[in-house]
DNA sequence: TATTGTTATACTCTATAACTATA
DNA sequence: TATAGTTATAGAGTATAACAATA
């Protein structure tokens, strides 16, 4: 178990990494904001899927997913096919135009990252990816796995003073 | 230099880590959204500073900083003192109430992180912090260094971990 | 003229709730 | 009744541009 000071620092870095995300967002193609890019990326990586599955991968509410998907579909980058197994559902699929857009996305982001991280080693980038993935799992497992994280965290009452941590 | 596939994966993880940030944002105290929390945290960590300095630390436009600061000041968590050296400028300072609020923030976030990252070792958390910090530096240096971002850029000696006023 | 900070406006992302159409 | 998805609405975060006061 890590120390409290570490958790504070981690929280700060999580907040600060937003600046990197914004930098990446600024170089996206026209009409393709972050939300659209995320949809295309996940469809390219995981293949055809339903809305609910995409919402889960995005870790956002399905209403949000619906908006992003509508935006992407309106530009012809994906199509929404009927699901023969369930008429309420829709299957999302990248179109050739969507694939081309995804290509462009990938080119831009990797170019920027390659430029900024020019002095990083392969191993360092891999390590960061592994740790971020694990971080996400440590949080995300709570959303699907209902038991473990369901423990409603000791509700902080007490005073406004920090107990001299361990 | 890392491979292209790694950069794509890193971009994906950067996008996905937003879910963790949102989880942290949900447990913040009333009237204290992420922007306010960031202001309080940075003032607590770096001590009194001017708007422009805070904007730089937040990596956002000063207009955004101004809004966040106004929100925080309206709740009495900071005060905006005149700068004797420059009448256009204002010095930001945490109030006792702001310090208490910062305490509460810290308690909540560390609680949540300690819970979610219960099976992480001290070393793993430290490694993630180091890599995220370096990632931010690899991007952030471009903002201050006005020329081409190719150049390693002058590293600002910023090891001041003075816990500000007390 | 340039800089510090504020305000107005617009856009993106997100969540909640109400709604539909199926199951 | 319950679930898949849509839409309306509201709130937070951000950037750009116009502005005021001061340097």
Tab-separated table of C-alpha atoms (C1' of nucleotides) in Angstrom:
chain	number	residue	atom	x	y	z
A	1	UNK	CA	0.000	0.000	0.000
A	2	UNK	CA	1.282	3.417	-0.928
A	3	UNK	CA	1.482	6.467	1.292
A	4	UNK	CA	-1.011	9.282	1.474
A	5	UNK	CA	1.422	11.809	0.004
A	6	UNK	CA	1.746	9.581	-3.026
A	7	UNK	CA	-1.987	9.494	-3.543
A	8	UNK	CA	-2.155	13.257	-3.371
A	9	UNK	CA	0.564	13.508	-5.959
A	10	UNK	CA	-1.133	10.952	-8.163
A	11	UNK	CA	-4.377	12.892	-7.995
A	12	UNK	CA	-2.506	16.009	-9.019
A	13	UNK	CA	-0.884	14.275	-11.968
A	14	UNK	CA	-4.196	12.853	-13.078
A	15	UNK	CA	-5.603	16.336	-13.106
A	16	UNK	CA	-2.581	17.721	-14.918
A	17	UNK	CA	-2.525	15.105	-17.639
A	18	UNK	CA	-5.600	16.819	-19.024
A	19	UNK	CA	-3.255	19.332	-20.618
A	20	UNK	CA	-1.698	16.571	-22.676
A	21	UNK	CA	-5.119	15.377	-23.720
A	22	UNK	CA	-6.050	18.877	-24.821
A	23	UNK	CA	-2.866	19.158	-26.836
A	24	UNK	CA	-3.746	15.949	-28.607
A	25	UNK	CA	-7.270	17.205	-29.172
A	26	UNK	CA	-6.064	20.359	-30.885
A	27	UNK	CA	-4.523	18.494	-33.791
A	28	UNK	CA	-7.604	16.455	-34.628
A	29	UNK	CA	-9.113	16.754	-38.120
A	30	UNK	CA	-12.026	19.145	-38.696
A	31	UNK	CA	-15.429	17.924	-37.525
A	32	UNK	CA	-13.746	15.216	-35.507
A	33	UNK	CA	-13.608	16.167	-31.818
A	34	UNK	CA	-12.315	13.879	-29.125
A	35	UNK	CA	-15.613	12.090	-28.668
A	36	UNK	CA	-15.778	11.139	-32.329
A	37	UNK	CA	-12.157	10.066	-32.329
A	38	UNK	CA	-12.794	7.778	-29.393
A	39	UNK	CA	-15.737	6.141	-31.148
A	40	UNK	CA	-13.755	5.519	-34.316
A	41	UNK	CA	-10.748	4.221	-32.410
A	42	UNK	CA	-12.751	1.729	-30.381
A	43	UNK	CA	-14.688	0.487	-33.393
A	44	UNK	CA	-11.434	0.059	-35.263
A	45	UNK	CA	-9.894	-1.838	-32.439
A	46	UNK	CA	-12.761	-4.039	-31.301
A	47	UNK	CA	-14.837	-4.349	-34.446
A	48	UNK	CA	-18.595	-4.069	-34.840
A	49	UNK	CA	-20.533	-3.696	-31.616
A	50	UNK	CA	-23.754	-2.473	-30.082
A	51	UNK	CA	-24.279	0.917	-28.464
A	52	UNK	CA	-24.264	-0.513	-24.984
A	53	UNK	CA	-20.956	-2.225	-25.562
A	54	UNK	CA	-19.431	0.965	-26.898
A	55	UNK	CA	-20.738	2.928	-23.930
A	56	UNK	CA	-19.052	0.467	-21.632
A	57	UNK	CA	-15.745	0.759	-23.465
A	58	UNK	CA	-15.999	4.532	-23.394
A	59	UNK	CA	-16.919	4.476	-19.709
A	60	UNK	CA	-19.633	7.042	-20.269
A	61	UNK	CA	-23.400	7.021	-20.085
A	62	UNK	CA	-25.190	5.636	-23.103
A	63	UNK	CA	-26.838	9.011	-23.717
A	64	UNK	CA	-23.375	10.444	-24.252
A	65	UNK	CA	-22.457	7.562	-26.484
A	66	UNK	CA	-25.590	8.145	-28.492
A	67	UNK	CA	-24.611	11.743	-29.172
A	68	UNK	CA	-21.088	10.869	-30.250
A	69	UNK	CA	-22.330	8.090	-32.454
A	70	UNK	CA	-24.913	10.358	-34.063
A	71	UNK	CA	-22.205	12.870	-34.868
A	72	UNK	CA	-19.970	10.235	-36.403
A	73	UNK	CA	-22.804	8.608	-38.331
A	74	UNK	CA	-23.949	11.954	-39.717
A	75	UNK	CA	-20.541	12.288	-41.346
A	76	UNK	CA	-20.718	8.856	-42.874
A	77	UNK	CA	-17.884	7.406	-40.840
A	78	UNK	CA	-20.021	4.622	-39.377
A	79	UNK	CA	-23.300	2.956	-40.181
A	80	UNK	CA	-25.929	1.728	-37.765
A	81	UNK	CA	-27.230	-1.644	-38.798
A	82	UNK	CA	-30.274	-3.372	-37.325
A	83	UNK	CA	-29.490	-6.205	-34.953
A	84	UNK	CA	-31.326	-9.319	-36.183
A	85	UNK	CA	-31.254	-10.737	-32.666
A	86	UNK	CA	-32.826	-7.714	-30.966
A	87	UNK	CA	-34.824	-5.056	-32.756
A	88	UNK	CA	-34.129	-2.477	-30.046
A	89	UNK	CA	-30.434	-2.732	-30.672
A	90	UNK	CA	-28.218	-1.325	-33.385
A	91	UNK	CA	-24.912	-2.652	-34.634
A	92	UNK	CA	-22.232	-0.047	-35.235
A	93	UNK	CA	-19.775	-0.564	-38.061
A	94	UNK	CA	-16.996	1.541	-39.548
A	95	UNK	CA	-17.490	2.555	-43.170
A	96	UNK	CA	-14.576	2.842	-45.624
A	97	UNK	CA	-14.720	6.593	-45.072
A	98	UNK	CA	-14.571	5.974	-41.347
A	99	UNK	CA	-11.558	3.777	-41.786
A	100	UNK	CA	-9.844	6.520	-43.748
A	101	UNK	CA	-10.701	9.024	-41.039
A	102	UNK	CA	-9.327	6.671	-38.417
A	103	UNK	CA	-6.151	6.421	-40.434
A	104	UNK	CA	-5.818	10.158	-40.462
A	105	UNK	CA	-6.439	10.320	-36.723
A	106	UNK	CA	-3.816	7.752	-36.062
A	107	UNK	CA	-1.304	9.488	-38.271
A	108	UNK	CA	-1.765	12.814	-36.524
A	109	UNK	CA	-1.647	11.558	-32.977
A	110	UNK	CA	1.289	9.248	-33.461
A	111	UNK	CA	3.153	12.019	-35.219
A	112	UNK	CA	2.642	14.395	-32.336
A	113	UNK	CA	3.514	11.800	-29.732
A	114	UNK	CA	6.597	10.712	-31.632
A	115	UNK	CA	7.737	14.310	-31.740
A	116	UNK	CA	7.086	15.089	-28.095
A	117	UNK	CA	8.321	11.764	-26.770
A	118	UNK	CA	11.349	11.620	-29.002
A	119	UNK	CA	13.663	10.979	-26.088
A	120	UNK	CA	11.564	8.241	-24.502
A	121	UNK	CA	12.645	4.659	-24.873
A	122	UNK	CA	10.368	1.946	-26.086
A	123	UNK	CA	10.442	0.443	-22.635
A	124	UNK	CA	9.433	3.658	-20.919
A	125	UNK	CA	6.421	4.169	-23.144
A	126	UNK	CA	5.448	0.554	-22.588
A	127	UNK	CA	5.736	0.961	-18.858
A	128	UNK	CA	3.495	4.026	-18.863
A	129	UNK	CA	0.917	2.220	-20.973
A	130	UNK	CA	0.929	-0.750	-18.631
A	131	UNK	CA	0.518	1.372	-15.526
A	132	UNK	CA	-2.237	3.509	-17.019
A	133	UNK	CA	-4.065	0.415	-18.174
A	134	UNK	CA	-3.822	-1.063	-14.731
A	135	UNK	CA	-4.966	2.180	-13.149
A	136	UNK	CA	-8.028	2.124	-15.338
A	137	UNK	CA	-8.671	-1.488	-14.446
A	138	UNK	CA	-8.358	-0.743	-10.755
A	139	UNK	CA	-11.179	1.752	-11.148
A	140	UNK	CA	-13.126	0.211	-13.961
A	141	UNK	CA	-13.549	-3.174	-12.383
A	142	UNK	CA	-15.898	-1.536	-9.935
A	143	UNK	CA	-18.297	-0.643	-12.689
A	144	UNK	CA	-18.804	-4.166	-13.931
A	145	UNK	CA	-17.796	-6.368	-11.009
A	146	UNK	CA	-20.455	-5.488	-8.515
A	147	UNK	CA	-18.916	-6.839	-5.349
A	148	UNK	CA	-15.412	-5.742	-4.461
A	149	UNK	CA	-15.565	-1.984	-4.874
A	150	UNK	CA	-19.165	-1.736	-3.833
A	151	UNK	CA	-17.949	-1.097	-0.333
A	152	UNK	CA	-19.190	2.448	0.133
A	153	UNK	CA	-15.940	3.953	1.257
A	154	UNK	CA	-15.810	5.153	4.830
A	155	UNK	CA	-17.738	8.362	4.659
A	156	UNK	CA	-15.440	11.071	5.797
A	157	UNK	CA	-17.013	12.712	8.753
A	158	UNK	CA	-14.702	13.740	11.516
A	159	UNK	CA	-13.212	17.192	11.550
A	160	UNK	CA	-11.369	19.205	8.988
A	161	UNK	CA	-8.060	17.981	10.250
A	162	UNK	CA	-6.090	15.226	8.686
A	163	UNK	CA	-5.323	12.392	11.001
A	164	UNK	CA	-1.575	12.037	11.094
A	165	UNK	CA	-1.586	9.328	8.476
A	166	UNK	CA	0.580	6.261	8.803
B	1	UNK	CA	12.222	5.810	-29.868
B	2	UNK	CA	9.042	3.823	-29.459
B	3	UNK	CA	6.968	2.194	-32.168
B	4	UNK	CA	3.873	3.600	-33.807
B	5	UNK	CA	1.610	0.954	-32.308
B	6	UNK	CA	2.750	2.048	-28.871
B	7	UNK	CA	1.854	5.650	-29.560
B	8	UNK	CA	-1.602	4.621	-30.669
B	9	UNK	CA	-2.059	2.658	-27.503
B	10	UNK	CA	-0.769	5.518	-25.401
B	11	UNK	CA	-3.222	7.888	-27.062
B	12	UNK	CA	-5.999	5.454	-26.266
B	13	UNK	CA	-4.989	5.186	-22.626
B	14	UNK	CA	-4.750	8.946	-22.317
B	15	UNK	CA	-8.289	9.198	-23.576
B	16	UNK	CA	-9.465	6.430	-21.290
B	17	UNK	CA	-7.920	7.805	-18.141
B	18	UNK	CA	-10.625	10.460	-18.262
B	19	UNK	CA	-12.918	7.930	-16.658
B	20	UNK	CA	-10.693	7.821	-13.609
B	21	UNK	CA	-10.661	11.597	-13.440
B	22	UNK	CA	-14.448	11.652	-13.579
B	23	UNK	CA	-14.638	9.122	-10.766
B	24	UNK	CA	-12.424	11.339	-8.660
B	25	UNK	CA	-14.541	14.345	-9.567
B	26	UNK	CA	-17.716	12.684	-8.328
B	27	UNK	CA	-16.566	12.548	-4.736
B	28	UNK	CA	-15.619	16.210	-4.463
B	29	UNK	CA	-17.342	18.347	-1.836
B	30	UNK	CA	-20.366	20.453	-2.798
B	31	UNK	CA	-19.621	23.659	-4.686
B	32	UNK	CA	-16.115	22.456	-5.353
B	33	UNK	CA	-15.794	21.136	-8.912
B	34	UNK	CA	-12.549	19.988	-10.443
B	35	UNK	CA	-11.479	23.454	-11.503
B	36	UNK	CA	-11.792	24.776	-7.986
B	37	UNK	CA	-10.009	21.786	-6.561
B	38	UNK	CA	-7.097	22.357	-8.913
B	39	UNK	CA	-6.807	25.991	-7.864
B	40	UNK	CA	-6.798	25.134	-4.181
B	41	UNK	CA	-4.323	22.296	-4.654
B	42	UNK	CA	-1.835	24.411	-6.575
B	43	UNK	CA	-2.076	27.295	-4.138
B	44	UNK	CA	-1.525	24.888	-1.291
B	45	UNK	CA	1.448	23.364	-2.964
B	46	UNK	CA	3.207	26.406	-4.398
B	47	UNK	CA	2.035	29.174	-2.098
B	48	UNK	CA	0.791	32.645	-3.021
B	49	UNK	CA	1.018	33.514	-6.678
B	50	UNK	CA	-0.343	35.741	-9.412
B	51	UNK	CA	-3.085	34.806	-11.856
B	52	UNK	CA	-0.645	34.368	-14.707
B	53	UNK	CA	1.479	31.980	-12.701
B	54	UNK	CA	-1.545	29.944	-11.727
B	55	UNK	CA	-2.698	29.821	-15.341
B	56	UNK	CA	0.678	28.448	-16.314
B	57	UNK	CA	0.561	25.783	-13.618
B	58	UNK	CA	-2.958	24.831	-14.665
B	59	UNK	CA	-1.928	24.791	-18.322
B	60	UNK	CA	-5.074	26.614	-19.299
B	61	UNK	CA	-5.848	30.052	-20.678
B	62	UNK	CA	-5.937	32.865	-18.187
B	63	UNK	CA	-9.603	33.509	-18.966
B	64	UNK	CA	-10.325	30.022	-17.687
B	65	UNK	CA	-8.169	30.613	-14.655
B	66	UNK	CA	-10.049	33.814	-13.973
B	67	UNK	CA	-13.348	31.978	-13.851
B	68	UNK	CA	-12.097	29.259	-11.551
B	69	UNK	CA	-10.501	31.803	-9.267
B	70	UNK	CA	-13.687	33.865	-9.150
B	71	UNK	CA	-15.635	30.767	-8.126
B	72	UNK	CA	-13.197	29.927	-5.389
B	73	UNK	CA	-12.930	33.505	-4.149
B	74	UNK	CA	-16.720	33.847	-4.021
B	75	UNK	CA	-16.770	31.030	-1.507
B	76	UNK	CA	-14.131	32.597	0.666
B	77	UNK	CA	-11.511	29.954	0.037
B	78	UNK	CA	-8.963	32.400	-1.332
B	79	UNK	CA	-8.410	36.145	-1.251
B	80	UNK	CA	-7.121	38.339	-4.042
B	81	UNK	CA	-4.635	40.834	-2.700
B	82	UNK	CA	-3.254	43.786	-4.638
B	83	UNK	CA	0.269	43.358	-5.896
B	84	UNK	CA	2.344	46.301	-4.633
B	85	UNK	CA	4.793	45.768	-7.484
B	86	UNK	CA	2.194	45.887	-10.273
B	87	UNK	CA	-1.255	47.347	-9.911
B	88	UNK	CA	-2.623	45.275	-12.778
B	89	UNK	CA	-1.789	42.096	-10.944
B	90	UNK	CA	-3.451	40.295	-8.065
B	91	UNK	CA	-1.878	37.972	-5.568
B	92	UNK	CA	-3.858	34.860	-4.752
B	93	UNK	CA	-3.723	33.447	-1.259
B	94	UNK	CA	-5.499	30.608	0.508
B	95	UNK	CA	-7.683	31.624	3.433
B	96	UNK	CA	-8.049	29.453	6.541
B	97	UNK	CA	-11.362	28.288	5.118
B	98	UNK	CA	-9.583	27.437	1.892
B	99	UNK	CA	-7.032	25.446	3.763
B	100	UNK	CA	-9.787	23.506	5.479
B	101	UNK	CA	-11.445	22.873	2.141
B	102	UNK	CA	-8.150	21.691	0.733
B	103	UNK	CA	-7.837	19.327	3.652
B	104	UNK	CA	-11.232	17.895	2.914
B	105	UNK	CA	-10.368	17.499	-0.748
B	106	UNK	CA	-7.195	15.706	0.083
B	107	UNK	CA	-8.912	13.370	2.477
B	108	UNK	CA	-11.565	12.370	-0.020
B	109	UNK	CA	-9.266	11.762	-2.956
B	110	UNK	CA	-6.685	9.850	-0.981
B	111	UNK	CA	-9.448	7.728	0.518
B	112	UNK	CA	-10.761	6.808	-2.882
B	113	UNK	CA	-7.349	6.153	-4.345
B	114	UNK	CA	-6.277	4.100	-1.339
B	115	UNK	CA	-9.385	2.007	-1.744
B	116	UNK	CA	-9.099	1.471	-5.478
B	117	UNK	CA	-5.342	1.011	-5.510
B	118	UNK	CA	-5.256	-1.190	-2.459
B	119	UNK	CA	-3.242	-3.850	-4.243
B	120	UNK	CA	-0.672	-1.469	-5.708
B	121	UNK	CA	2.763	-1.296	-4.164
B	122	UNK	CA	4.373	1.915	-3.119
B	123	UNK	CA	6.875	1.453	-5.908
B	124	UNK	CA	4.224	1.010	-8.588
B	125	UNK	CA	2.402	4.168	-7.616
B	126	UNK	CA	5.680	6.022	-7.576
B	127	UNK	CA	6.548	4.735	-11.005
B	128	UNK	CA	3.231	5.876	-12.441
B	129	UNK	CA	3.666	9.312	-10.900
B	130	UNK	CA	7.167	9.622	-12.331
B	131	UNK	CA	6.090	8.629	-15.808
B	132	UNK	CA	3.040	10.883	-15.824
B	133	UNK	CA	5.122	13.777	-14.613
B	134	UNK	CA	7.635	13.176	-17.331
B	135	UNK	CA	4.894	12.889	-19.918
B	136	UNK	CA	3.577	16.246	-18.875
B	137	UNK	CA	7.044	17.731	-19.019
B	138	UNK	CA	7.602	16.347	-22.484
B	139	UNK	CA	4.559	18.271	-23.638
B	140	UNK	CA	4.595	21.229	-21.283
B	141	UNK	CA	8.081	22.338	-22.124
B	142	UNK	CA	6.790	23.315	-25.530
B	143	UNK	CA	4.446	25.857	-24.056
B	144	UNK	CA	7.064	27.929	-22.311
B	145	UNK	CA	9.909	27.390	-24.755
B	146	UNK	CA	8.591	29.402	-27.644
B	147	UNK	CA	10.742	27.894	-30.346
B	148	UNK	CA	10.574	24.483	-31.953
B	149	UNK	CA	9.639	21.770	-29.511
B	150	UNK	CA	12.355	19.566	-30.866
B	151	UNK	CA	14.868	21.148	-28.561
B	152	UNK	CA	15.049	19.592	-25.098
B	153	UNK	CA	14.080	22.958	-23.653
B	154	UNK	CA	15.463	24.508	-20.505
B	155	UNK	CA	14.243	22.733	-17.448
B	156	UNK	CA	12.964	25.079	-14.837
B	157	UNK	CA	14.281	24.304	-11.427
B	158	UNK	CA	11.019	23.930	-9.645
B	159	UNK	CA	11.686	21.724	-6.698
B	160	UNK	CA	10.002	24.086	-4.295
B	161	UNK	CA	7.885	21.780	-2.235
B	162	UNK	CA	7.265	24.443	0.333
B	163	UNK	CA	3.801	23.821	1.708
B	164	UNK	CA	3.052	27.495	1.397
B	165	UNK	CA	1.789	29.417	4.364
B	166	UNK	CA	0.441	27.373	7.178
C	1	DT	C1'	2.359	49.712	-27.247
C	2	DA	C1'	2.420	45.728	-24.440
C	3	DT	C1'	0.755	43.214	-20.533
C	4	DT	C1'	-2.568	41.664	-16.655
C	5	DG	C1'	-6.722	40.307	-15.800
C	6	DT	C1'	-11.976	40.186	-16.693
C	7	DT	C1'	-16.064	39.304	-19.319
C	8	DA	C1'	-18.955	37.640	-23.280
C	9	DT	C1'	-19.669	34.048	-26.352
C	10	DA	C1'	-19.430	29.522	-28.239
C	11	DC	C1'	-18.247	24.690	-28.321
C	12	DT	C1'	-17.242	20.036	-26.262
C	13	DC	C1'	-18.105	16.640	-22.905
C	14	DT	C1'	-20.895	14.664	-19.428
C	15	DA	C1'	-24.975	13.135	-16.494
C	16	DT	C1'	-29.986	12.892	-15.318
C	17	DA	C1'	-34.474	12.320	-16.629
C	18	DA	C1'	-38.200	11.617	-19.733
C	19	DC	C1'	-39.444	9.226	-23.697
C	20	DT	C1'	-39.966	5.245	-27.594
C	21	DA	C1'	-39.822	0.760	-29.075
C	22	DT	C1'	-38.960	-3.420	-28.264
C	23	DA	C1'	-38.162	-7.657	-25.050
D	1	DT	C1'	-41.731	-4.887	-16.120
D	2	DA	C1'	-37.315	-4.391	-17.851
D	3	DT	C1'	-33.971	-3.151	-21.380
D	4	DA	C1'	-31.764	-0.529	-25.706
D	5	DG	C1'	-31.422	3.562	-27.404
D	6	DT	C1'	-32.766	8.624	-28.237
D	7	DT	C1'	-33.545	13.331	-26.988
D	8	DA	C1'	-33.945	17.465	-23.902
D	9	DT	C1'	-31.883	19.908	-20.516
D	10	DA	C1'	-28.381	21.450	-17.434
D	11	DG	C1'	-23.664	21.975	-15.645
D	12	DA	C1'	-18.609	22.001	-16.019
D	13	DG	C1'	-14.341	22.969	-18.727
D	14	DT	C1'	-12.132	25.258	-22.262
D	15	DA	C1'	-10.679	28.724	-26.027
D	16	DT	C1'	-11.113	33.106	-28.624
D	17	DA	C1'	-11.968	37.749	-28.798
D	18	DA	C1'	-13.092	42.202	-27.026
D	19	DC	C1'	-12.312	45.048	-23.249
D	20	DA	C1'	-10.338	47.856	-19.026
D	21	DA	C1'	-6.593	49.230	-16.322
D	22	DT	C1'	-1.875	49.647	-15.841
D	23	DA	C1'	3.027	49.209	-17.344
